C-alpha cells in the first residue's frame, strides 16, 4: 500500500505554482500539491466553462433498449481523426462524457447488467466492498407504470500494485509513484426512490426509462435521453456573424439581444415584430394613471411619471427610471415627486445632465384655485425640489400642462378653464428664466379646447401641436417656433377645426409632421412644406375598433402605430401596425400586449439602437398598474 502524506491542497488558498528551491529536501507533499493544482485548474475549466455532457461528434453513454430488465450503454463514435493517427484515432472511437469536470470514456458497448459491480455479476459484492461503493441494483419488472432514472456515477481512487503489477519498478522491485484511477458505473433506480449520492462522487443523468407495468423488456420508445450533448467551444467569430457584436463586448454584456435569436426568428416567421416580456413599472396599491410622460433622458435611461393615490389615498406624482444599459435590472421603486394636497396631470421634459422639468396641477380640474407649477431636478432630487409657478391666472383654473424641449427652450402649453383657451409659456433651462412674462394665448384661428386634449412634439427647431376643441369631436392643429417673438411664434394653425379626437403628434422636421387621431377609423393628417394636408387625410385600414393611437417614426421613415382595441373576453388589448417607408402601405395589426385584463393607454418611445419601448397601464393585478416592454425592430 502506498505511503502518501495527506493532501495539503486547498483551492481557497489560491496557490497556482509549486517552485523547487535549491538546497532543500524534496518531499512527496510538494510534488503532489503541484499535481493537485494542475488538476484542479483543468477540472474547473471543464466544469464551469464547458459543462457536463457529450462532446460534439460523439454519442457516448447513450442508453438503448431491447433487453429484458436491462439496457445497453453505447460507446458511440466521434468524428474523423486528427493528426495523431494512433492514439488520436483510438480516443475518437470511444464514448466520452464530462461529469463535473471529469472526463470518462467507454471503449465498447456495455450491457447494464454486464458491469462488474452489477449485483448479478460474480464477485460484485467483494468488488463493491473493496471500492467502498454499493453494488448496482438490477432492474425488475415493475408491477405498475414506473419512471426509472439512469445516472452515471464517477469517482476516483488509489490503485494498488496487486491490481496493476506494472506499478512495481522492475529494477527496484518496489512501487515508485502511486497512481489514481477514475472509475465510473451506471446506476438505475426509481425516480420516486433515488439512490444515495456519495461524498466525493460526481453524478450526471443519462436517461429516464418510462417503464410499463408488467412489461419486462425495456424498449427504445420508453427511453428519454437526458444527456447534455454536442459540447463544443465555438469560434469567437460566431458571435460576430450571428449578432454583429464584438465577442469581447458580448462577454462583457454589451450588445446582447433583449430576446433569444430563436424567439426573434419565430416572431418574424409569423409576420410579427419580436417583443420582450411585460415588465412591471413600480407597482403598488392604488390605481395608477399615465399621461404622455414617458421620456428618454440624456443619460440613456427611460423615465416614467404618473398619478397614483398609493400614499394616503391622495393623488400625487410619482416617477421611476430604467437604465437602458442594464434593462434586466428593471424599474426601481417609485420616487414620490410630490406630497401634501392633490397633485395631478404631470408632463415631463428631460434636460441635459440628467435633470427633469416636471410640471403638473396643484389641484383638481376646473377648481379656480388650481395652478400649474413645476419642479426641476434629477429624479432623486425631485421630492426635495421646490415648486415654481408656471401658470397662476387669477379666478380660473390653470390645468393639464404639456411640455416640449427644443434646444435650450422648454415650451409649455397650459389650458385656462375660464375661457377653455390654450396658452403657451417658454422656459429657458440654461439660465432658468422665462422667455414669456406670462402665458400667451394661442392666436386666432385657435379655438377653445378641452382639458387634457393636447399633444405636441418637437422637430427641426419647431413644436407641432394638436388639441381637441370644446366641441369634443374636432381638433385644431398648428406649429410654434420657440425662438420667435410671442406675437409671431405660432403659425400654420388650421383655419377651421378638423373632425377627430385623441391626437398624437409625430414631428419629422421643421416643415413636416404627422398627427394620428381617432375619427371612426384612426386617421393620419400630414404637414408638408409647413402646411397641413387636410385634403389628403389617410385612413389606417381596419382600425374602426381602435382608440388611443400613439406612434413613432424611425430614421428610415418607417412608422409604428400602437392603439388600444377591445378584444372579446379579454377587455382591451394593444395592437401594433407598421407602415412601409417606400410604399406607405400599412401592414396587418399585431397584438403586442395580451393579458386577460384591460391593457390601455400605450405610449411608445423610439430608442436609437434598441427599437421601441412602450409604456401602458393594465388592471391585471386588480388595480391599474403600469407596465413596459420593448418591441424589437433591430438586433
Coordinates of C-alpha atoms in Angstrom, one line a residue:
X1 CA 0.0 0.0 0.0
X2 CA 1.4 3.4 -1.0
X3 CA 2.5 5.7 1.9
X4 CA 1.5 9.2 0.9
X5 CA 1.4 12.4 3.0
X6 CA -2.2 13.6 3.3
X7 CA -3.0 16.2 0.6
X8 CA -2.4 19.8 1.6
X9 CA -4.3 21.3 -1.4
X10 CA -6.9 23.9 -0.7
X11 CA -8.3 25.8 -3.7
X12 CA -9.3 28.7 -1.4
X13 CA -5.7 29.5 -0.8
X14 CA -5.3 30.3 -4.5
X15 CA -1.9 28.6 -4.8
X16 CA -1.1 28.3 -8.5
X17 CA 2.5 27.0 -8.6
X18 CA 5.0 24.9 -6.6
X19 CA 8.6 26.2 -7.1
X20 CA 11.6 23.9 -6.3
X21 CA 14.3 25.7 -4.3
X22 CA 18.0 24.9 -4.2
X23 CA 19.4 23.1 -1.3
X24 CA 16.1 21.9 0.3
X25 CA 14.7 18.4 0.5
X26 CA 12.1 17.1 -1.9
X27 CA 9.0 15.7 -0.2
X28 CA 6.0 14.0 -1.6
X29 CA 3.6 16.6 -0.3
X30 CA 5.1 19.3 -2.6
X31 CA 5.1 17.1 -5.7
X32 CA 1.5 16.0 -5.0
X33 CA 0.4 19.6 -4.4
X34 CA 1.7 20.6 -7.8
X35 CA -0.3 17.8 -9.4
X36 CA -3.4 18.8 -7.5
X37 CA -3.1 22.4 -8.6
X38 CA -2.9 21.5 -12.2
X39 CA -5.7 19.0 -12.0
X40 CA -8.0 21.5 -10.2
X41 CA -7.5 24.2 -12.8
X42 CA -8.2 21.8 -15.7
X43 CA -11.3 20.4 -13.9
X44 CA -12.5 23.9 -13.0
X45 CA -12.3 24.9 -16.7
X46 CA -14.2 21.8 -17.9
X47 CA -16.8 22.2 -15.1
X48 CA -17.5 25.9 -15.3
X49 CA -16.7 26.8 -18.9
X50 CA -17.6 23.6 -20.9
X51 CA -20.1 21.8 -18.7
X52 CA -21.4 18.2 -18.3
X53 CA -22.2 16.1 -21.3
X54 CA -21.1 14.5 -24.5
X55 CA -18.7 16.4 -26.9
X56 CA -19.8 17.3 -30.4
X57 CA -19.4 14.4 -32.8
X58 CA -19.7 11.8 -30.1
X59 CA -22.6 9.7 -28.9
X60 CA -21.1 8.2 -25.8
X61 CA -23.2 6.7 -23.0
X62 CA -26.4 6.7 -25.0
X63 CA -28.9 4.3 -23.5
X64 CA -30.7 1.9 -25.8
X65 CA -33.3 -0.8 -25.2
X66 CA -34.4 -4.1 -26.5
X67 CA -33.4 -6.3 -23.4
X68 CA -35.4 -7.8 -20.6
X69 CA -34.9 -5.8 -17.4
X70 CA -31.8 -4.5 -19.0
X71 CA -30.4 -1.9 -21.4
X72 CA -27.3 -1.1 -23.3
X73 CA -24.8 1.7 -22.7
X74 CA -23.5 2.7 -26.1
X75 CA -19.9 3.7 -26.7
X76 CA -20.8 5.9 -29.7
X77 CA -18.3 7.2 -32.2
X78 CA -16.6 10.5 -32.8
X79 CA -15.7 12.5 -35.9
X80 CA -12.7 12.0 -38.2
X81 CA -9.2 11.5 -36.7
X82 CA -6.8 14.4 -36.4
X83 CA -3.1 14.5 -36.8
X84 CA -2.3 11.7 -34.3
X85 CA -3.1 8.6 -36.3
X86 CA -2.9 6.0 -33.5
X87 CA -3.7 7.4 -30.1
X88 CA -6.0 10.1 -31.5
X89 CA -7.9 7.6 -33.6
X90 CA -8.3 5.3 -30.6
X91 CA -9.6 8.2 -28.4
X92 CA -12.0 9.3 -31.0
X93 CA -13.6 5.8 -31.3
X94 CA -14.6 5.6 -27.6
X95 CA -17.6 7.2 -25.9
X96 CA -16.9 10.2 -23.8
X97 CA -18.7 12.1 -21.1
X98 CA -17.7 15.0 -18.9
X99 CA -19.1 14.8 -15.4
X100 CA -18.4 17.7 -13.0
X101 CA -15.2 18.4 -14.9
X102 CA -14.1 14.7 -15.0
X103 CA -13.7 13.1 -18.4
X104 CA -14.7 9.4 -18.6
X105 CA -14.6 7.0 -21.6
X106 CA -16.3 3.9 -22.7
X107 CA -14.4 1.7 -25.2
X108 CA -17.2 -0.7 -26.3
X109 CA -20.9 -1.1 -25.9
X110 CA -21.8 -2.4 -22.5
X111 CA -25.0 -4.0 -21.1
X112 CA -26.1 -2.5 -17.9
X113 CA -26.2 -6.0 -16.2
X114 CA -22.7 -6.8 -17.5
X115 CA -21.0 -4.2 -15.3
X116 CA -18.6 -5.8 -12.8
X117 CA -20.4 -4.0 -10.0
X118 CA -23.9 -5.3 -11.1
X119 CA -25.4 -7.5 -8.4
X120 CA -25.8 -10.3 -10.9
X121 CA -22.0 -10.5 -11.6
X122 CA -19.8 -12.9 -9.6
X123 CA -17.7 -11.1 -7.1
X124 CA -19.6 -7.9 -7.3
X125 CA -20.1 -7.7 -3.5
X126 CA -16.4 -8.2 -2.8
X127 CA -15.5 -5.6 -5.5
X128 CA -18.0 -3.1 -4.1
X129 CA -16.5 -3.6 -0.6
X130 CA -13.0 -3.0 -2.0
X131 CA -14.0 0.1 -3.8
X132 CA -16.2 1.4 -1.0
X133 CA -19.3 1.7 -3.1
X134 CA -22.7 0.0 -3.3
X135 CA -23.4 -2.8 -5.8
X136 CA -25.5 -1.9 -8.8
X137 CA -29.1 -2.9 -8.1
X138 CA -30.7 -4.8 -11.0
X139 CA -33.9 -3.8 -12.9
X140 CA -37.0 -5.8 -12.1
X141 CA -40.3 -5.9 -13.9
X142 CA -42.5 -3.2 -12.4
X143 CA -45.9 -4.0 -11.1
X144 CA -47.2 -0.7 -12.4
X145 CA -46.0 2.1 -14.6
X146 CA -42.8 3.5 -13.3
X147 CA -40.1 6.0 -14.1
X148 CA -36.5 4.9 -13.7
X149 CA -33.6 7.4 -13.5
X150 CA -30.4 6.2 -15.2
X151 CA -27.3 8.0 -13.8
X152 CA -23.5 8.0 -14.4
X153 CA -21.6 7.7 -11.1
X154 CA -18.0 8.9 -11.3
X155 CA -15.3 8.8 -8.6
X156 CA -11.5 8.4 -8.2
X157 CA -9.4 6.0 -6.1
X158 CA -5.8 5.0 -5.5
X159 CA -4.5 2.0 -7.4
X160 CA -2.6 -0.8 -5.8
X161 CA 0.2 -2.9 -7.3
X162 CA -1.8 -6.1 -7.0
X163 CA -4.3 -4.7 -9.4
X164 CA -1.6 -3.4 -11.8
X165 CA 1.7 -5.2 -11.3
X166 CA 3.4 -2.8 -13.8
X167 CA 3.3 -0.2 -11.0
X168 CA 6.3 -2.1 -9.4
X169 CA 9.5 -0.8 -10.9
X170 CA 11.3 -3.8 -12.4
X171 CA 14.8 -2.6 -11.5
X172 CA 13.9 -1.7 -7.9
X173 CA 11.3 -4.3 -7.1
X174 CA 9.1 -1.7 -5.4
X175 CA 6.4 0.6 -6.4
X176 CA 7.6 4.2 -7.1
X177 CA 4.9 6.8 -7.5
X178 CA 1.3 5.8 -6.9
X179 CA -1.4 6.1 -9.4
X180 CA -5.0 7.4 -9.2
X181 CA -7.7 5.8 -11.4
X182 CA -11.0 7.3 -12.4
X183 CA -13.9 4.9 -12.0
X184 CA -17.4 5.0 -13.2
X185 CA -20.6 2.9 -13.2
X186 CA -24.1 3.3 -14.5
X187 CA -26.8 3.1 -11.9
X188 CA -30.6 2.9 -12.2
X189 CA -33.3 3.4 -9.6
X190 CA -36.9 4.6 -9.5
X191 CA -37.4 8.3 -9.7
X192 CA -39.6 8.1 -6.7
X193 CA -36.9 6.4 -4.6
X194 CA -33.5 7.6 -5.9
X195 CA -30.3 6.0 -4.6
X196 CA -27.8 7.9 -2.4
X197 CA -25.2 10.3 -3.8
X198 CA -21.9 9.5 -2.1
X199 CA -19.4 12.1 -0.9
X200 CA -16.5 12.5 -3.3
X201 CA -18.6 11.1 -6.2
X202 CA -20.0 13.1 -9.2
X203 CA -23.2 12.3 -11.0
X204 CA -24.9 13.0 -14.3
X205 CA -28.3 12.0 -15.7
X206 CA -28.2 9.8 -18.8
X207 CA -31.8 8.9 -19.3
X208 CA -35.2 8.3 -17.9
X209 CA -36.9 5.0 -18.5
X210 CA -40.7 5.2 -18.7
X211 CA -41.4 1.6 -17.9
X212 CA -44.8 0.0 -18.3
X213 CA -46.4 -2.1 -15.6
X214 CA -45.9 -5.9 -16.1
X215 CA -43.5 -5.4 -19.1
X216 CA -40.0 -6.7 -18.6
X217 CA -38.5 -5.6 -21.9
X218 CA -37.1 -2.0 -21.9
X219 CA -38.0 -0.7 -25.4
X220 CA -36.4 2.3 -27.1
X221 CA -39.7 4.1 -27.1
X222 CA -39.6 4.0 -23.3
X223 CA -36.2 5.8 -23.1
X224 CA -36.0 9.5 -22.8
X225 CA -32.4 10.7 -23.5
X226 CA -31.4 13.2 -20.8
X227 CA -27.7 13.6 -21.7
X228 CA -26.4 17.1 -22.4
X229 CA -24.9 16.7 -25.9
X230 CA -22.8 18.4 -28.6
X231 CA -20.5 20.2 -26.1
X232 CA -18.3 22.5 -28.2
X233 CA -16.4 25.8 -27.7
X234 CA -17.5 27.7 -30.8
X235 CA -15.1 30.1 -32.6
X236 CA -15.4 33.7 -31.4
X237 CA -16.3 34.7 -35.0
X238 CA -19.7 33.0 -34.5
X239 CA -20.9 35.8 -32.1
X240 CA -19.9 38.5 -34.7
X241 CA -21.5 36.5 -37.5
X242 CA -24.8 36.0 -35.7
X243 CA -25.2 39.1 -33.7
X244 CA -22.8 41.6 -35.2
X245 CA -21.2 42.2 -31.8
X246 CA -17.5 42.1 -30.9
X247 CA -17.0 38.9 -28.9
X248 CA -15.2 40.7 -26.1
X249 CA -18.0 43.2 -25.8
X250 CA -20.5 40.4 -25.8
X251 CA -18.8 38.7 -23.0
X252 CA -18.9 41.9 -21.0
X253 CA -22.7 42.0 -21.5
X254 CA -22.6 44.7 -24.3
X255 CA -24.8 44.3 -27.3
X256 CA -26.7 41.2 -26.1
X257 CA -30.1 40.9 -27.8
X258 CA -33.1 41.5 -25.5
X259 CA -34.6 38.2 -26.5
X260 CA -33.2 35.0 -27.9
X261 CA -32.5 34.8 -31.7
X262 CA -34.8 31.8 -31.8
X263 CA -37.7 33.8 -30.4
X264 CA -36.9 36.7 -32.8
X265 CA -36.9 34.4 -35.8
X266 CA -40.1 32.7 -34.8
X267 CA -41.8 36.1 -34.5
X268 CA -40.6 37.2 -37.9
X269 CA -41.7 33.9 -39.4
X270 CA -45.2 34.6 -38.1
X271 CA -45.1 38.0 -39.7
X272 CA -44.7 39.9 -36.4
X273 CA -42.1 42.0 -34.6
X274 CA -40.5 40.3 -31.6
X275 CA -41.1 41.7 -28.2
X276 CA -39.7 41.3 -24.7
X277 CA -41.8 40.1 -21.7
X278 CA -44.0 42.6 -19.9
X279 CA -42.1 44.5 -17.3
X280 CA -43.8 45.9 -14.1
X281 CA -43.2 49.6 -13.5
X282 CA -43.0 50.0 -9.7
X283 CA -46.5 48.5 -8.9
X284 CA -48.2 49.4 -5.6
X285 CA -51.7 49.6 -4.1
X286 CA -53.9 52.3 -5.8
X287 CA -54.9 52.9 -9.4
X288 CA -52.1 54.4 -11.4
X289 CA -52.9 56.8 -14.3
X290 CA -50.5 57.7 -17.0
X291 CA -50.5 60.7 -19.4
X292 CA -47.8 61.4 -22.0
X293 CA -45.0 61.5 -19.5
X294 CA -42.7 58.6 -20.7
X295 CA -39.4 60.1 -21.9
X296 CA -35.9 59.2 -23.0
X297 CA -33.4 61.1 -20.8
X298 CA -29.9 62.4 -21.6
X299 CA -28.2 59.6 -19.6
X300 CA -29.5 56.6 -21.6
X301 CA -32.5 56.0 -19.4
X302 CA -36.3 55.9 -19.7
X303 CA -38.2 57.8 -17.1
X304 CA -41.9 57.5 -16.4
X305 CA -44.1 59.9 -14.4
X306 CA -47.7 59.2 -13.4
X307 CA -50.5 59.9 -11.0
X308 CA -51.2 57.5 -8.1
X309 CA -53.1 57.6 -4.7
X310 CA -50.7 54.9 -3.3
X311 CA -49.8 57.1 -0.3
X312 CA -52.6 58.3 2.0
X313 CA -55.2 57.8 -0.8
X314 CA -54.3 61.2 -2.2
X315 CA -53.3 61.6 -5.8
X316 CA -49.6 62.5 -6.2
X317 CA -47.0 62.5 -8.9
X318 CA -44.6 59.5 -8.9
X319 CA -41.6 58.7 -11.1
X320 CA -39.1 56.0 -11.8
X321 CA -36.4 55.3 -14.3
X322 CA -34.9 52.3 -16.0
X323 CA -31.2 52.2 -17.1
X324 CA -31.1 51.1 -20.7
X325 CA -27.6 49.9 -20.3
X326 CA -28.9 47.3 -17.8
X327 CA -32.6 46.8 -18.6
X328 CA -32.6 43.4 -16.9
X329 CA -32.5 45.2 -13.6
X330 CA -36.0 46.6 -14.3
X331 CA -37.6 49.7 -12.8
X332 CA -36.6 50.5 -9.2
X333 CA -39.2 51.5 -6.6
X334 CA -41.0 54.8 -7.4
X335 CA -40.0 58.2 -6.2
X336 CA -42.7 60.4 -4.7
X337 CA -42.1 63.6 -6.7
X338 CA -44.9 65.5 -4.8
X339 CA -46.6 65.3 -1.4
X340 CA -49.3 67.1 0.5
X341 CA -52.5 68.0 -1.2
X342 CA -53.6 66.7 -4.6
X343 CA -51.1 66.9 -7.5
X344 CA -52.2 65.6 -10.9
X345 CA -51.7 65.8 -14.7
X346 CA -47.9 65.5 -14.9
X347 CA -45.8 66.3 -18.0
X348 CA -42.0 65.6 -18.0
X349 CA -39.2 67.1 -20.1
X350 CA -35.7 65.6 -19.8
X351 CA -32.8 68.1 -19.7
X352 CA -29.1 67.7 -20.3
X353 CA -27.1 66.3 -17.3
X354 CA -29.9 64.0 -16.1
X355 CA -32.3 66.7 -14.8
X356 CA -36.1 66.7 -15.4
X357 CA -38.6 69.5 -15.5
X358 CA -41.9 68.0 -14.3
X359 CA -44.9 70.3 -14.5
X360 CA -48.4 69.5 -13.0
X361 CA -51.6 70.8 -11.5
X362 CA -51.6 71.6 -7.8
X363 CA -55.3 70.8 -7.5
X364 CA -58.3 69.2 -9.2
X365 CA -59.6 70.2 -12.7
X366 CA -61.7 73.4 -13.0
X367 CA -61.1 74.5 -9.5
X368 CA -60.4 78.2 -9.6
X369 CA -57.5 77.9 -7.1
X370 CA -55.7 75.2 -9.2
X371 CA -52.5 76.4 -10.7
X372 CA -49.7 74.8 -12.8
X373 CA -46.4 74.5 -11.1
X374 CA -43.2 72.7 -11.9
X375 CA -40.1 71.2 -10.3
X376 CA -36.6 70.9 -11.7
X377 CA -34.0 68.3 -10.5
X378 CA -32.7 64.9 -11.1
X379 CA -35.2 62.1 -10.3
X380 CA -33.6 61.5 -6.9
X381 CA -33.7 65.3 -6.2
X382 CA -37.3 66.0 -7.3
X383 CA -39.0 65.2 -4.0
X384 CA -37.0 67.9 -2.2
X385 CA -37.0 70.4 -5.0
X386 CA -39.2 73.5 -4.5
X387 CA -42.3 74.1 -6.6
X388 CA -42.1 77.0 -9.0
X389 CA -45.1 78.8 -10.6
X390 CA -45.7 78.2 -14.3
X391 CA -49.2 79.5 -14.7
X392 CA -51.3 81.0 -11.9
X393 CA -54.1 83.1 -13.5
X394 CA -56.5 84.7 -11.1
X395 CA -60.0 83.5 -10.8
X396 CA -59.5 80.5 -13.1
X397 CA -58.1 77.0 -13.1
X398 CA -54.8 76.6 -14.9
X399 CA -54.6 73.0 -15.9
X400 CA -53.3 70.0 -18.0
X401 CA -49.8 71.2 -18.9
X402 CA -47.8 69.7 -21.7
X403 CA -44.1 70.4 -22.2
X404 CA -41.7 70.0 -25.2
X405 CA -38.0 70.7 -25.4
X406 CA -36.4 72.4 -28.4
X407 CA -32.8 73.5 -28.0
X408 CA -32.5 75.4 -24.7
X409 CA -36.2 76.3 -24.5
X410 CA -39.0 74.2 -22.9
X411 CA -42.3 75.2 -24.4
X412 CA -45.2 74.6 -22.0
X413 CA -48.9 74.5 -23.1
X414 CA -51.4 75.2 -20.4
X415 CA -55.2 75.4 -20.5
X416 CA -57.3 78.0 -18.7
X417 CA -60.7 76.7 -17.6
X418 CA -62.5 80.1 -17.6
X419 CA -62.1 80.6 -21.3
X420 CA -61.2 77.0 -22.3
X421 CA -58.3 78.6 -24.1
X422 CA -54.8 77.1 -24.6
X423 CA -51.8 79.2 -23.7
X424 CA -48.1 78.7 -24.1
X425 CA -45.2 79.9 -22.0
X426 CA -41.5 79.3 -22.7
X427 CA -38.8 78.5 -20.1
X428 CA -35.1 78.7 -20.9
X429 CA -33.4 76.0 -19.0
X430 CA -29.9 77.2 -19.5
X431 CA -30.4 80.2 -17.2
X432 CA -33.7 79.2 -15.5
X433 CA -35.6 82.2 -16.9
X434 CA -39.0 82.6 -18.7
X435 CA -39.0 83.9 -22.3
X436 CA -42.6 85.0 -21.8
X437 CA -43.5 87.0 -18.7
X438 CA -47.0 85.4 -18.5
X439 CA -48.7 82.7 -20.5
X440 CA -49.5 83.7 -24.1
X441 CA -52.8 82.8 -25.7
X442 CA -52.7 80.8 -28.9
X443 CA -53.8 83.3 -31.6
X444 CA -56.8 83.1 -33.9
X445 CA -58.0 81.0 -35.6
X446 CA -57.2 78.9 -32.5
X447 CA -60.4 77.7 -30.8
X448 CA -61.3 76.8 -27.2
X449 CA -60.0 73.3 -26.2
X450 CA -60.8 70.6 -23.7
X451 CA -58.8 69.7 -20.7
X452 CA -56.0 67.2 -21.3
X453 CA -56.8 67.1 -25.1
X454 CA -53.4 68.5 -26.3
X455 CA -50.4 66.7 -27.6
X456 CA -47.2 68.2 -29.1
X457 CA -43.8 67.1 -30.5
X458 CA -40.6 68.9 -31.5
X459 CA -38.6 68.5 -34.7
X460 CA -36.3 70.8 -36.7
X461 CA -36.4 73.6 -34.1
X462 CA -40.2 73.9 -34.0
X463 CA -43.1 72.5 -32.0
X464 CA -46.0 70.9 -33.7
X465 CA -49.2 70.7 -31.7
X466 CA -52.8 69.5 -31.9
X467 CA -55.7 69.7 -29.4
X468 CA -59.3 68.8 -29.1
X469 CA -61.8 71.7 -29.2
X470 CA -64.6 72.2 -26.8
X471 CA -67.0 70.7 -29.4
X472 CA -65.5 67.4 -28.2
X473 CA -65.1 65.9 -31.7
X474 CA -63.0 68.3 -33.6
X475 CA -59.3 69.4 -33.4
X476 CA -57.1 72.4 -34.0
X477 CA -53.6 71.9 -35.4
X478 CA -50.6 74.3 -35.5
X479 CA -46.9 75.0 -35.3
X480 CA -44.9 77.1 -32.8
X481 CA -41.4 78.4 -33.2
X482 CA -39.8 78.7 -29.7
X483 CA -37.2 81.3 -30.7
X484 CA -39.6 83.7 -32.4
X485 CA -41.3 86.6 -30.7
X486 CA -44.5 85.7 -28.9
X487 CA -46.7 87.6 -31.4
X488 CA -45.3 85.6 -34.4
X489 CA -44.4 82.3 -32.7
X490 CA -47.5 80.4 -33.7
X491 CA -48.4 79.8 -37.4
X492 CA -49.9 77.2 -39.7
X493 CA -53.0 76.9 -37.5
X494 CA -55.8 75.0 -39.2
X495 CA -58.3 77.7 -40.4
X496 CA -61.3 75.5 -39.2
X497 CA -61.5 72.6 -36.8
X498 CA -60.7 69.2 -38.1
X499 CA -63.1 66.3 -37.2
X500 CA -61.4 63.9 -34.8
X501 CA -60.3 63.3 -31.2
X502 CA -57.4 61.9 -29.2
X503 CA -54.5 63.4 -31.3
X504 CA -50.9 62.2 -31.2
X505 CA -48.3 64.3 -32.9
X506 CA -45.1 62.9 -34.5
X507 CA -42.6 65.6 -35.6
X508 CA -40.5 64.9 -38.6
X509 CA -38.8 68.2 -39.4
X510 CA -39.4 71.9 -39.3
X511 CA -41.8 71.7 -42.2
X512 CA -43.1 68.1 -41.8
X513 CA -45.2 66.4 -39.1
X514 CA -47.9 63.7 -38.7
X515 CA -50.9 63.7 -36.5
X516 CA -52.7 60.5 -35.7
X517 CA -56.2 60.7 -34.3
X518 CA -59.5 58.9 -33.9
X519 CA -62.4 59.6 -36.3
X520 CA -64.3 56.3 -36.7
X521 CA -61.1 54.8 -38.1
X522 CA -57.8 56.0 -37.0
X523 CA -56.6 58.7 -39.4
X524 CA -53.4 60.5 -40.3
X525 CA -53.0 64.0 -41.4
X526 CA -49.6 65.3 -42.6
X527 CA -48.0 68.6 -42.6
X528 CA -45.8 69.2 -45.7
X529 CA -44.0 72.4 -46.6
X530 CA -45.3 73.8 -43.4
X531 CA -49.0 73.4 -44.4
X532 CA -51.5 70.8 -43.1
X533 CA -52.7 68.5 -45.9
X534 CA -56.3 68.3 -44.7
X535 CA -57.4 67.4 -48.2
X536 CA -55.2 64.2 -48.2
X537 CA -56.1 62.6 -44.9
X538 CA -55.3 58.8 -44.8
X539 CA -57.4 56.2 -43.1
X540 CA -55.5 53.4 -41.3
X541 CA -57.0 50.2 -42.6
X542 CA -59.2 48.1 -40.3
X543 CA -58.9 50.5 -37.4
X544 CA -62.5 51.3 -36.6
X545 CA -62.3 49.5 -33.3
X546 CA -59.0 51.2 -32.3
X547 CA -58.7 54.1 -29.9
X548 CA -55.8 56.0 -28.2
X549 CA -53.5 56.0 -31.1
X550 CA -49.8 56.7 -30.5
X551 CA -46.9 56.4 -33.0
X552 CA -43.2 56.8 -33.6
X553 CA -41.2 57.2 -36.8
X554 CA -37.7 55.9 -37.2
X555 CA -34.7 57.4 -39.1
X556 CA -35.6 55.3 -42.2
X557 CA -39.2 56.7 -42.3
X558 CA -40.9 53.5 -41.0
X559 CA -43.9 54.4 -38.9
X560 CA -45.0 52.2 -36.0
X561 CA -48.5 52.8 -34.7
X562 CA -49.9 51.5 -31.4
X563 CA -53.6 51.6 -30.4
X564 CA -56.0 50.1 -27.9
X565 CA -58.6 47.8 -29.1
X566 CA -61.5 45.9 -27.4
X567 CA -60.9 42.1 -27.6
X568 CA -63.7 39.7 -26.8
X569 CA -63.3 38.0 -23.4
X570 CA -60.1 39.9 -22.7
X571 CA -61.1 43.5 -22.2
X572 CA -58.8 45.9 -24.1
X573 CA -55.5 44.9 -25.7
X574 CA -52.8 46.9 -27.5
X575 CA -52.0 46.3 -31.2
X576 CA -49.2 47.4 -33.4
X577 CA -49.1 48.3 -37.1
X578 CA -46.1 49.1 -39.3
X579 CA -46.1 51.4 -42.3
X580 CA -43.6 50.7 -45.0
X581 CA -41.5 53.8 -45.8
X582 CA -41.3 53.0 -49.5
X583 CA -44.8 52.0 -50.3
X584 CA -46.6 53.9 -47.5
X585 CA -48.7 50.7 -47.1
X586 CA -49.8 49.7 -43.6
X587 CA -49.2 46.1 -42.5
X588 CA -51.6 43.9 -40.5
X589 CA -52.2 44.6 -36.9
X590 CA -50.1 42.6 -34.4
X591 CA -51.3 42.1 -30.8
X592 CA -48.2 43.0 -28.9
X593 CA -49.7 43.0 -25.4
X594 CA -52.0 40.2 -24.4
X595 CA -53.4 39.5 -21.0
X596 CA -56.8 38.6 -19.7
X597 CA -57.3 42.1 -18.4
X598 CA -57.6 45.7 -19.6
X599 CA -54.5 46.9 -21.2
X600 CA -54.7 50.5 -22.4
X601 CA -53.1 54.0 -23.0
X602 CA -50.0 52.9 -24.9
X603 CA -47.1 55.4 -25.1
X604 CA -44.2 54.5 -27.3
X605 CA -40.7 55.9 -27.2
X606 CA -38.2 55.3 -30.0
X607 CA -34.8 54.5 -28.6
X608 CA -32.0 54.5 -31.3
X609 CA -30.3 51.2 -31.5
X610 CA -32.9 49.4 -29.3
X611 CA -36.2 49.8 -31.1
X612 CA -39.4 50.9 -29.4
X613 CA -40.2 50.9 -25.7
X614 CA -43.9 51.2 -24.9
X615 CA -45.5 52.1 -21.5
X616 CA -49.1 51.3 -20.8
X617 CA -51.5 50.6 -17.9
X618 CA -53.2 47.4 -17.0
X619 CA -55.6 46.1 -14.3
X620 CA -54.2 42.6 -14.4
X621 CA -53.2 42.8 -10.7
X622 CA -56.6 44.3 -9.6
X623 CA -55.8 48.0 -9.5
X624 CA -54.4 49.7 -12.6
X625 CA -50.6 49.5 -12.6
X626 CA -48.0 50.5 -15.2
X627 CA -46.1 48.1 -17.4
X628 CA -43.4 48.4 -20.1
X629 CA -41.9 46.3 -22.8
X630 CA -39.5 46.6 -25.7
X631 CA -40.6 46.0 -29.3
X632 CA -37.5 44.8 -31.1
X633 CA -37.1 46.4 -34.6
X634 CA -33.4 45.5 -35.0
X635 CA -31.0 43.1 -33.4

